[in-house]
Coordinates of C-alpha atoms and ligand atoms in Angstrom, one line a residue:
X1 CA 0.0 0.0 0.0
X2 CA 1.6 3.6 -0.5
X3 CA 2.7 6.3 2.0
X4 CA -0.4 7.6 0.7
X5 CA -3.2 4.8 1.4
X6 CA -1.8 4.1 4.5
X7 CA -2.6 7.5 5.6
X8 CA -5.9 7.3 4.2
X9 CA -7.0 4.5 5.3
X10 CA -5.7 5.7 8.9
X11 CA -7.6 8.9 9.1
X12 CA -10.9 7.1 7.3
X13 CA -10.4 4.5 10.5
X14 CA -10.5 6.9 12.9
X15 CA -13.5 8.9 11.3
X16 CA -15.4 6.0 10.9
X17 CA -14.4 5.2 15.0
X18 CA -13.5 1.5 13.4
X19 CA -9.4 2.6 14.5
X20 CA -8.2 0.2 17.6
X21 CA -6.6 2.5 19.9
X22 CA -4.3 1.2 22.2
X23 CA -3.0 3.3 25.4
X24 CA 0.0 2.0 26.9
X25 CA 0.4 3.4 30.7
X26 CA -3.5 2.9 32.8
X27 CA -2.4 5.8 35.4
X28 CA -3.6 9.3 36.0
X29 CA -3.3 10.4 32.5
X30 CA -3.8 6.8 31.0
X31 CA -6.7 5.9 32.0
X32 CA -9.0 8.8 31.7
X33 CA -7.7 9.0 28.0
X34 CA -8.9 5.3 27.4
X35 CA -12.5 6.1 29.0
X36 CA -12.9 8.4 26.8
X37 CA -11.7 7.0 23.7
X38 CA -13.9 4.6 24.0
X39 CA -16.9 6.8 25.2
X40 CA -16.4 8.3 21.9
X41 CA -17.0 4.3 20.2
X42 CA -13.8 3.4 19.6
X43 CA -12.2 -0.1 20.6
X44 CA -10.1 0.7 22.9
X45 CA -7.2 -1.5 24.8
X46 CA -5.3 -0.7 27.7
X47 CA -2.0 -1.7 28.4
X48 CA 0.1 -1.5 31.9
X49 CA 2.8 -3.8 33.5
X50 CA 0.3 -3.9 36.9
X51 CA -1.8 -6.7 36.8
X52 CA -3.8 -5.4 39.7
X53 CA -5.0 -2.0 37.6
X54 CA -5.4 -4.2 34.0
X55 CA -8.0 -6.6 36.5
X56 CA -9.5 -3.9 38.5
X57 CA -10.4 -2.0 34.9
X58 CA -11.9 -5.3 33.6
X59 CA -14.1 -5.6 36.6
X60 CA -15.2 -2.0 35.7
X61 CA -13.7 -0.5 38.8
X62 CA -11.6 2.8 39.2
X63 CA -8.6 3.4 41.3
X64 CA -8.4 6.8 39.5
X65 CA -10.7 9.6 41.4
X66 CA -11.3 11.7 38.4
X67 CA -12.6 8.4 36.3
X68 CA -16.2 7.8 37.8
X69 CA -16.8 4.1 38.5
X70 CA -20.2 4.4 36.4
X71 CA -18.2 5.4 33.1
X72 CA -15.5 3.6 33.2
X73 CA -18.0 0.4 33.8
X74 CA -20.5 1.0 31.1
X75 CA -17.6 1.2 28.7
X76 CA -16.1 -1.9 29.8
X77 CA -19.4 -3.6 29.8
X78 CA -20.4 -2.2 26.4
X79 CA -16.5 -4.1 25.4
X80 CA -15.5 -0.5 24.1
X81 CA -12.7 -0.8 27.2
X82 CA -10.5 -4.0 28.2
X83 CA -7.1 -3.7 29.7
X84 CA -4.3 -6.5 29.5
X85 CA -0.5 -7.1 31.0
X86 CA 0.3 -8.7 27.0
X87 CA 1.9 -6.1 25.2
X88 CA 2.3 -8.3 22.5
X89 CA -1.4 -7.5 21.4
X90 CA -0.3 -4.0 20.4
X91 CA 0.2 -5.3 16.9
X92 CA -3.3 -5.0 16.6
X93 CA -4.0 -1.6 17.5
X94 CA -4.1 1.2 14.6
X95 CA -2.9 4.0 17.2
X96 CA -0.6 3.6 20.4
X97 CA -1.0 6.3 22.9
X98 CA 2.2 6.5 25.2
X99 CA 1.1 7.6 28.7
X100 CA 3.9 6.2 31.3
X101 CA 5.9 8.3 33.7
X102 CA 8.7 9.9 33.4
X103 CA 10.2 10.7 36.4
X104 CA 14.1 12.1 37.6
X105 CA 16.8 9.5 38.5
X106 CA 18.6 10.9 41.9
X107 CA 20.7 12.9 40.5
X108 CA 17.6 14.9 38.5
X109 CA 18.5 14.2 35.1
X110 CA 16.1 12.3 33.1
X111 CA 15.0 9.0 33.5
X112 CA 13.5 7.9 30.0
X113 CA 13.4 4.1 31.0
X114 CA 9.7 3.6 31.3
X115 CA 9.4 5.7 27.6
X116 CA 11.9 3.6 26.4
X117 CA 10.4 -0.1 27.3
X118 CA 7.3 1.0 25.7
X119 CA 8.7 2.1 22.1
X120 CA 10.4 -1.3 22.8
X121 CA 7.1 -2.8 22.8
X122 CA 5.4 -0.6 19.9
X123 CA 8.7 -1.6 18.0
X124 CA 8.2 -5.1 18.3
X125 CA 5.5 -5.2 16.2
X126 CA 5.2 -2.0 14.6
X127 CA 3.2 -2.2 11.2
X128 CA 2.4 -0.3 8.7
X129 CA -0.2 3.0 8.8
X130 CA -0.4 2.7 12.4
X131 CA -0.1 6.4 14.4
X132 CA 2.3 6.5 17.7
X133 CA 1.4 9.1 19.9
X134 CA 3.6 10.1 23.2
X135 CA 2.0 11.8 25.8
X136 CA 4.4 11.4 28.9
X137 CA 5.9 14.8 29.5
X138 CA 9.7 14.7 27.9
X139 CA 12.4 17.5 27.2
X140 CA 12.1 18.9 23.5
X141 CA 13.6 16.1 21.4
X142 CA 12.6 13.1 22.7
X143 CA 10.3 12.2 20.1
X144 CA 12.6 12.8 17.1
X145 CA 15.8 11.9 19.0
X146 CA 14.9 8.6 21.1
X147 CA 11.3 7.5 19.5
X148 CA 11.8 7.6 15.8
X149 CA 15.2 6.3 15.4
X150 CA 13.4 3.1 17.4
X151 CA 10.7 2.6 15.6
X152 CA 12.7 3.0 12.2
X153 CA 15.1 0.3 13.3
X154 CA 12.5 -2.2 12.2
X155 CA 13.1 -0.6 8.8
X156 CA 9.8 1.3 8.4
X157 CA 9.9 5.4 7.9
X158 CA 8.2 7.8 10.1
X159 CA 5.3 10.1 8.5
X160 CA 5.4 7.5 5.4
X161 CA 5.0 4.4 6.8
X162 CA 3.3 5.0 9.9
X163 CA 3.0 8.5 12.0
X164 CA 4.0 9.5 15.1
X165 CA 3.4 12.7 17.1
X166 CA 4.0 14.2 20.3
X167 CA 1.2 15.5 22.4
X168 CA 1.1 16.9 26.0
X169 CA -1.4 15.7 28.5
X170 CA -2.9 18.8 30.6
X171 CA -5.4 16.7 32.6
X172 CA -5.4 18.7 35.9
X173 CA -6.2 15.9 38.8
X174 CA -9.5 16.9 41.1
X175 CA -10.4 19.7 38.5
X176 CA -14.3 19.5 38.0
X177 CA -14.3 22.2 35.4
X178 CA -11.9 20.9 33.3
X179 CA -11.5 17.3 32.0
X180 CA -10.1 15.4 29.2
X181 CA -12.8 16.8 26.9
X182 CA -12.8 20.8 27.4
X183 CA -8.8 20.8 27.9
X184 CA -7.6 22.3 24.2
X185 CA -5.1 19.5 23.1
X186 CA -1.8 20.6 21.2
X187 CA -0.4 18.2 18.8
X188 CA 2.7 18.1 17.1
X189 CA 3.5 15.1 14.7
X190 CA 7.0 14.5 12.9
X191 CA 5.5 16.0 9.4
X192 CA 2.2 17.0 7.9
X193 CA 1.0 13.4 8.0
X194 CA 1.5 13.0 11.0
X195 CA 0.0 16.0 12.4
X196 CA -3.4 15.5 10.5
X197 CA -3.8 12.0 11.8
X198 CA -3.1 12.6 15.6
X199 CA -5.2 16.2 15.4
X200 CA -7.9 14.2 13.8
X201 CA -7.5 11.5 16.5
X202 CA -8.0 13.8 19.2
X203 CA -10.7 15.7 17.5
X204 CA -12.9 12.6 17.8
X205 CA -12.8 13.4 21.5
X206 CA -11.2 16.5 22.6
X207 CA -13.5 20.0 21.7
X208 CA -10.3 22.3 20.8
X209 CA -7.2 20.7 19.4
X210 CA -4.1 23.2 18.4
X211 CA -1.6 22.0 15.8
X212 CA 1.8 22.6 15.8
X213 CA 4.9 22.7 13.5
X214 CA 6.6 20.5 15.3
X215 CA 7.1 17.4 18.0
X216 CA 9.9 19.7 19.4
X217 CA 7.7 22.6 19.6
X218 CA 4.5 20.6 21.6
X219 CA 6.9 19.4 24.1
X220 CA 8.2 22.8 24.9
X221 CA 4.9 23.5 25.0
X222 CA 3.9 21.4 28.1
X223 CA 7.8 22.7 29.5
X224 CA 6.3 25.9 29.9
X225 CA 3.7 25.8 30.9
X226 CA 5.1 23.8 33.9
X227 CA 8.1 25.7 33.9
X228 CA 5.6 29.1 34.4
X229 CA 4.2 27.7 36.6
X230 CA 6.8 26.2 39.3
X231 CA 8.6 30.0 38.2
X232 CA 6.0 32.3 39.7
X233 CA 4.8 29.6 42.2
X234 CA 8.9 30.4 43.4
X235 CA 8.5 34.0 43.0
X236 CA 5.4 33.9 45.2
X237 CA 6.7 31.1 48.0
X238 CA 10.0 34.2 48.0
X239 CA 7.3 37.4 48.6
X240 CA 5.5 35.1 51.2
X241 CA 9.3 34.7 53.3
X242 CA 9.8 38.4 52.3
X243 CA 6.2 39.6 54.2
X244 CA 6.9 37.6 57.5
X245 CA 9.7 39.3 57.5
X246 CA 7.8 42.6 57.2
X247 CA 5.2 41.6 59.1
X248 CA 2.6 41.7 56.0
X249 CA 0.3 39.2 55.6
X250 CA 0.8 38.1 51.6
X251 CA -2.6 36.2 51.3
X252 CA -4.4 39.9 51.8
X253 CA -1.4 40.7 49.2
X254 CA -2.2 38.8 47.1
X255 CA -6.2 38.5 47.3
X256 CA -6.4 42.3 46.2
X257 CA -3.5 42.3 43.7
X258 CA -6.0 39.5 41.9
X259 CA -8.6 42.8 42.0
X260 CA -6.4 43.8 38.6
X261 CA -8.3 42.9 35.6
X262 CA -5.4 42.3 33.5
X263 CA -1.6 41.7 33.5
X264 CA -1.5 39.4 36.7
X265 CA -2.2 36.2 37.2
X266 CA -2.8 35.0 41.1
X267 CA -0.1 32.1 42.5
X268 CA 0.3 31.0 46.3
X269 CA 2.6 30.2 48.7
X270 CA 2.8 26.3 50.2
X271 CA 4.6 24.1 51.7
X272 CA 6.7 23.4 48.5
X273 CA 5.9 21.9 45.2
X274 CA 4.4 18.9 44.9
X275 CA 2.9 15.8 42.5
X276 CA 4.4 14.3 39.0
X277 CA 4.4 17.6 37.3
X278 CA 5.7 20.9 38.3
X279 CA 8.5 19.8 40.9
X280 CA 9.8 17.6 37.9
X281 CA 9.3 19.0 34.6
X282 CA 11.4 22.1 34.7
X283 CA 14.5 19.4 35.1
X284 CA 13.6 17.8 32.2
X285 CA 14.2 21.3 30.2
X286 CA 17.2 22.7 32.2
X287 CA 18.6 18.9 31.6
X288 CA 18.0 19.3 27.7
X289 CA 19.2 23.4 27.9
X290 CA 22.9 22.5 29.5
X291 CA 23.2 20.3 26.4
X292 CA 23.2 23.2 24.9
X293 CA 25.5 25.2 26.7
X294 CA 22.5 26.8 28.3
X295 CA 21.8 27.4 31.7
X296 CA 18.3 27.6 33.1
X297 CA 18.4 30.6 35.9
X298 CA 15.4 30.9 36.4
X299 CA 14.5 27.0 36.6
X300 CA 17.6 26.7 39.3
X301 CA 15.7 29.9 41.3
X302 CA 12.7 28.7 41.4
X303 CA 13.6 25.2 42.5
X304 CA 15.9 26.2 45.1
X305 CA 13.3 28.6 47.1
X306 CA 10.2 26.0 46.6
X307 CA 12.4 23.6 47.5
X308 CA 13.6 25.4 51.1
X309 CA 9.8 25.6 51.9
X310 CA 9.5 22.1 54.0
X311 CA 12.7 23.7 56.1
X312 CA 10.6 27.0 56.5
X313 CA 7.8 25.6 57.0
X314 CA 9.6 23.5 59.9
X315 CA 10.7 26.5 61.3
X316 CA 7.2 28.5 61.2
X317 CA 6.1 25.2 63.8
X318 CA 9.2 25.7 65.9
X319 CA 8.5 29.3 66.0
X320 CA 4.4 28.3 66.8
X321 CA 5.5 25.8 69.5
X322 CA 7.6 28.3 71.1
X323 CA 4.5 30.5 72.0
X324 CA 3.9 27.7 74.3
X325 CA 7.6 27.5 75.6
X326 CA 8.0 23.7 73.9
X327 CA 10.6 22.6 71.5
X328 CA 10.0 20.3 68.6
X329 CA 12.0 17.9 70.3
X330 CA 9.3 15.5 72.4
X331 CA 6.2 17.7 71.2
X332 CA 3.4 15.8 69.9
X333 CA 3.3 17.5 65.5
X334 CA -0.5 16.6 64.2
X335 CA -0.3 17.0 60.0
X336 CA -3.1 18.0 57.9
X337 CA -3.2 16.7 54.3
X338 CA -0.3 13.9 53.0
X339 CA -1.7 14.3 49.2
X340 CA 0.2 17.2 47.2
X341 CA -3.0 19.2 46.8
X342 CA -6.5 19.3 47.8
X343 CA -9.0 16.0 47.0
X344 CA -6.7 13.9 45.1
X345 CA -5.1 10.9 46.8
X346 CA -1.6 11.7 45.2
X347 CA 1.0 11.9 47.4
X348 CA 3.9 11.7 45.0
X349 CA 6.6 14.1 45.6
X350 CA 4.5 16.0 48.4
X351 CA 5.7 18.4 50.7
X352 CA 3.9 16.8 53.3
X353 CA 6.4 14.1 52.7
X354 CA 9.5 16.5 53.7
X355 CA 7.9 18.4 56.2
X356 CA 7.1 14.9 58.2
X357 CA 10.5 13.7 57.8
X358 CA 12.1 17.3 58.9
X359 CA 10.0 17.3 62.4
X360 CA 10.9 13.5 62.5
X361 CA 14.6 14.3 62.5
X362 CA 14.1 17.1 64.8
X363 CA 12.4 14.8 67.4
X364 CA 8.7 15.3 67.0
X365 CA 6.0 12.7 67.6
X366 CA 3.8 12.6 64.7
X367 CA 0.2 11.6 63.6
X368 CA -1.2 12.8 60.6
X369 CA -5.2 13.3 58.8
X370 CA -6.0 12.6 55.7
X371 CA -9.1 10.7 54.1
X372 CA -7.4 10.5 51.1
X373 CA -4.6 8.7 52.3
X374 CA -5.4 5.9 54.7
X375 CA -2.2 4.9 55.7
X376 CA 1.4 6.6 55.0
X377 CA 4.3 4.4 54.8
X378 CA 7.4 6.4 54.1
X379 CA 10.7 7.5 55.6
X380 CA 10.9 3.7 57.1
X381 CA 7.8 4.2 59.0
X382 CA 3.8 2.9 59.1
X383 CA 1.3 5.8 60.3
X384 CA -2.4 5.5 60.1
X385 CA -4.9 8.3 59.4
X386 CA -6.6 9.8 62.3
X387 CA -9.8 11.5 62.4
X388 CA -9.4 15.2 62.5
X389 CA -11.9 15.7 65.5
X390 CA -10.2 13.0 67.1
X391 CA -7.0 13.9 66.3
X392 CA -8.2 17.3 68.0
X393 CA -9.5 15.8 71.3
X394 CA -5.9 14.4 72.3
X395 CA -4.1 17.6 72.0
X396 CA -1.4 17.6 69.9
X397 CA 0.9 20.7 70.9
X398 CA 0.9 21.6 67.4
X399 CA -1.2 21.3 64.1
X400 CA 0.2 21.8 60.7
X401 CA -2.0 22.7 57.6
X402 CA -0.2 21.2 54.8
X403 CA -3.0 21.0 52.3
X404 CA -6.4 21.9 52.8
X405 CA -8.8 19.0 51.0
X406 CA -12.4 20.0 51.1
X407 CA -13.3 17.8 53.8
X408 CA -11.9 19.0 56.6
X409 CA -13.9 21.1 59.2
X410 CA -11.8 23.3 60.9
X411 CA -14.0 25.3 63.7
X412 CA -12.9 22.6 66.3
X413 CA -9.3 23.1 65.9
X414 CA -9.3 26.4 65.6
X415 CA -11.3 26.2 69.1
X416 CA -9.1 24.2 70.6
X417 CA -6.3 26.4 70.8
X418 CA -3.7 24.0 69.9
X419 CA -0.7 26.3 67.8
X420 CA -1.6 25.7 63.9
X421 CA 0.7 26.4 61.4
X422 CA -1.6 27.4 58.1
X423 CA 0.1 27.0 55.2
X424 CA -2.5 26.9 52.8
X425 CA -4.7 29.9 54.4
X426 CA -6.9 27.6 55.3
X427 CA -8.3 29.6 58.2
X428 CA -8.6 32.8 55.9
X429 CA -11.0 35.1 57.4
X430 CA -10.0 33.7 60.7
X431 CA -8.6 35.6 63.5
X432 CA -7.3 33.9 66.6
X433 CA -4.0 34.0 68.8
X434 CA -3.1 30.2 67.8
X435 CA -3.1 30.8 63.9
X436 CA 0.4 31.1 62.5
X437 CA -0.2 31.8 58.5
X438 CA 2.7 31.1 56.0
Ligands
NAD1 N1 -0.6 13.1 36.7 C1 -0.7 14.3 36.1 O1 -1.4 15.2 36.6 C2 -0.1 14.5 34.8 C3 -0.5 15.7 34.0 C4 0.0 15.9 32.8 C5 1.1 15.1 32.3 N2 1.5 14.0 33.1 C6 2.5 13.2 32.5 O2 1.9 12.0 32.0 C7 2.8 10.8 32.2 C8 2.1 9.8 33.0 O3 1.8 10.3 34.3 P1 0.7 9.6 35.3 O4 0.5 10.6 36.4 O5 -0.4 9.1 34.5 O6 1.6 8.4 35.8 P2 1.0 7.1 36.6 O7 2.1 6.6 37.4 O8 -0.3 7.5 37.3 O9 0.6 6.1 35.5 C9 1.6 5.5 34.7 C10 1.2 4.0 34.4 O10 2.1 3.5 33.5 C11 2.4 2.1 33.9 N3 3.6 1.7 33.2 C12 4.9 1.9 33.6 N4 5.7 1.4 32.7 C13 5.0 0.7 31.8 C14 5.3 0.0 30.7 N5 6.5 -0.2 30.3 N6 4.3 -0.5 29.9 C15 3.0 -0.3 30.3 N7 2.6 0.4 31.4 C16 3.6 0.9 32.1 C17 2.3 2.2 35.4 O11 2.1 0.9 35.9 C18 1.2 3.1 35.7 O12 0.0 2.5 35.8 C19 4.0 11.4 32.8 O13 5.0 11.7 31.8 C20 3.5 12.7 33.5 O14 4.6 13.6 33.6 C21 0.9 13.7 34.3

């Protein structure tokens, strides 16, 4: 068949919703993707290396909190949605969505591996007119530098033989206004061909999608957006230090400078950054940029003040505790919220995390609450949730808000007049002698 029909067919496939689509990678991005996919009519198989997510997918129940258990059941029911641990049925599939992690090795450069074993995969069986996507969030080259040379080693060429294309994922965890659908989707294939098909993938299912030049250019485009993100969150963590020294409270700051109808953009202190995203991604670019004789300044800022907040934050509860002539050493440290952000159960790279360990170094007794995390094994040790109101009625000599999920009720606490540490402003509007805000 020519470059030519191949593409055709591909793109009359995917119309027609008769395209197999296979996503490799059933996590936070993965599996949302797939549910929708297959909302949308298409046969749809998932793929992951954890046989306890491919079996609790084909007994239609979620483990992710934005994929309702009602969805993702009527699809599997309906057999638009199966998941399997065989990656040697990706042969079958007309499009392969990539969606595994990419996280930092320990000394923050890249760590690819996960991409890697699944273009292994893909490779394995690659045929032709079939449309590789990658979705994991990678420095600007990835695609062109480490996919394609892969894929072509099986002696088929890219945006001829089959297509591949980078696009980001922007799926935004516990965000009830914006979802896989609404979220505009930027696509960048490795030529024209390539381009068309993955945009008119996406258009099945996705209201808005942008295309761009490039497979470079859409993965700088998800680097900065993270990157402007972790940047200002940085800028802002260093005006919140700035104000205690001033004695200014930055949440007022900040709440009227929002007032401004253009030309700013509201970000907030915290604890620190936290999740897969924004305390990783800017490393991905400063990695690629130092290839290139180019440091990152801003990047290396940024990362060093959100990364000092657990330490600050540490010291905001010794400060709290001595209003009460205690040191951390022997006090009883009650933390609020283990996830990275309110109402998701993620607790990958949290703040929480650090701050835990910092007060654990410094000899503090610890308990924690969080509904979203039952039970917190890190650091070498096993704690269990507690109640918040229960955790209240023992009297810890210190409570630290570390992220605010929707479910907590405060008033009791607050009451209590145990020394809280707010750094979320939590308590805004709240005025009492035992509130210490960020
Ligand atoms: N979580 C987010 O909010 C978010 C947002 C945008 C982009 N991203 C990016 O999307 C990518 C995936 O992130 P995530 O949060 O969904 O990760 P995740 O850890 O929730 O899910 C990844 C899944 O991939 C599976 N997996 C790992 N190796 C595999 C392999 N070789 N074959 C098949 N499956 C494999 C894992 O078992 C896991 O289920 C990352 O690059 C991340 O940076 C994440």
């Amino acid at each position: 068949m020519s470059p030519n029909a191949n593409h055709q067919q591909l793109l009359e496939r995917i119309a027609g919703r008769k395209a197999h689509i296979g996503v490799i990678g059933l996590g936070y991005v993965g599996l949302p993707l797939a549910v929708e996919f297959a909302r949308q009519g298409f046969s749809v198989t998932g793929f992951d290396v954890d046989e306890s997510k491919t079996g609790q997918i084909n007994a239609g129940k979620s483990y992710i909190p934005d994929v309702s258990e009602k969805e993702l059941a009527e699809v599997v029911k309906s057999g638009h949605l199966r998941a399997t641990t065989k990656m040697g049925e990706l042969a079958q599939m007309d499009v392969i969505d990539i969606c595994v992690p990419t996280p930092l090795r320990k000394t923050k450069d890249p760590d690819l591996s996960y991409v890697v074993k699944s273009v292994e995969a893909v490779a394995a069986s690659l045929k032709r007119g079939q449309l590789v996507i990658l979705e994991s969030t990678t420095y600007p080259g990835t695609t062109d530098e480490v996919v394609q040379p892969m894929l072509e080693a099986q002696g088929l060429k890219a945006d001829a033989d089959f297509f591949l294309a980078f696009s980001p994922e922007r799926v935004d965890p516990g965000n009830a206004k914006f979802n896989t659908r609404n979220i505009p989707k930027v696509v960048g294939g490795l030529g024209k061909a390539s381009t068309e098909a993955a945009a008119a993938l996406y258009g099945t299912t996705v209201d808005t999608v942008v295309q761009v030049s490039s497979t470079r250019v859409a993965e700088m485009v998800k680097l900065l957006e993270n990157t402007f993100r972790a940047v200002n969150i940085g800028m802002v963590n260093e005006l919140a230090l700035m104000c205690h020294k001033m004695d200014i409270d930055v949440w007022e700051v900040i709440d009227a400078a929002k007032t401004k109808p253009f030309g700013f953009m509201p970000f907030y202190p915290g604890p620190g950054l936290g999740g897969h995203c924004i305390p990783i991604d800017p490393h991905y670019l400063s990695w690629k940029a130092r290839q290139h004789g180019f440091e990152c300044r801003f990047i290396d800022l940024a990362g060093q003040v959100n990364s000092s907040m657990p330490d600050y934050v540490v010291e905001r509860v010794a400060e709290a505790l001595n209003t009460v002539k205690k040191p951390i050493n022997g006090s009883r440290v009650h933390v609020i919220g283990i996830a990275y952000k309110r109402d998701v159960n993620d607790m990958r790279e949290s703040p929480s995390l650090d701050v835990i360990e910092l007060l654990r170094k410094r000899g503090a007794e610890l308990s924690y609450s969080d509904p979203w995390v039952p039970e917190l094994r890190h650091d070498g040790h096993t704690l269990t949730s507690v109640d918040l109101e229960k955790a209240v009625a023992s009297r810890p000599d210190c409570a630290v808000i570390c992220t605010d999920h929707a479910a907590f009720n405060f008033d009791n606490l607050v009451k209590s007049g145990v020394a809280i540490v707010d750094t979320r402003n939590a308590l805004k509007d709240r005025q009492a002698a035992n509130i210490f805000r960020l």
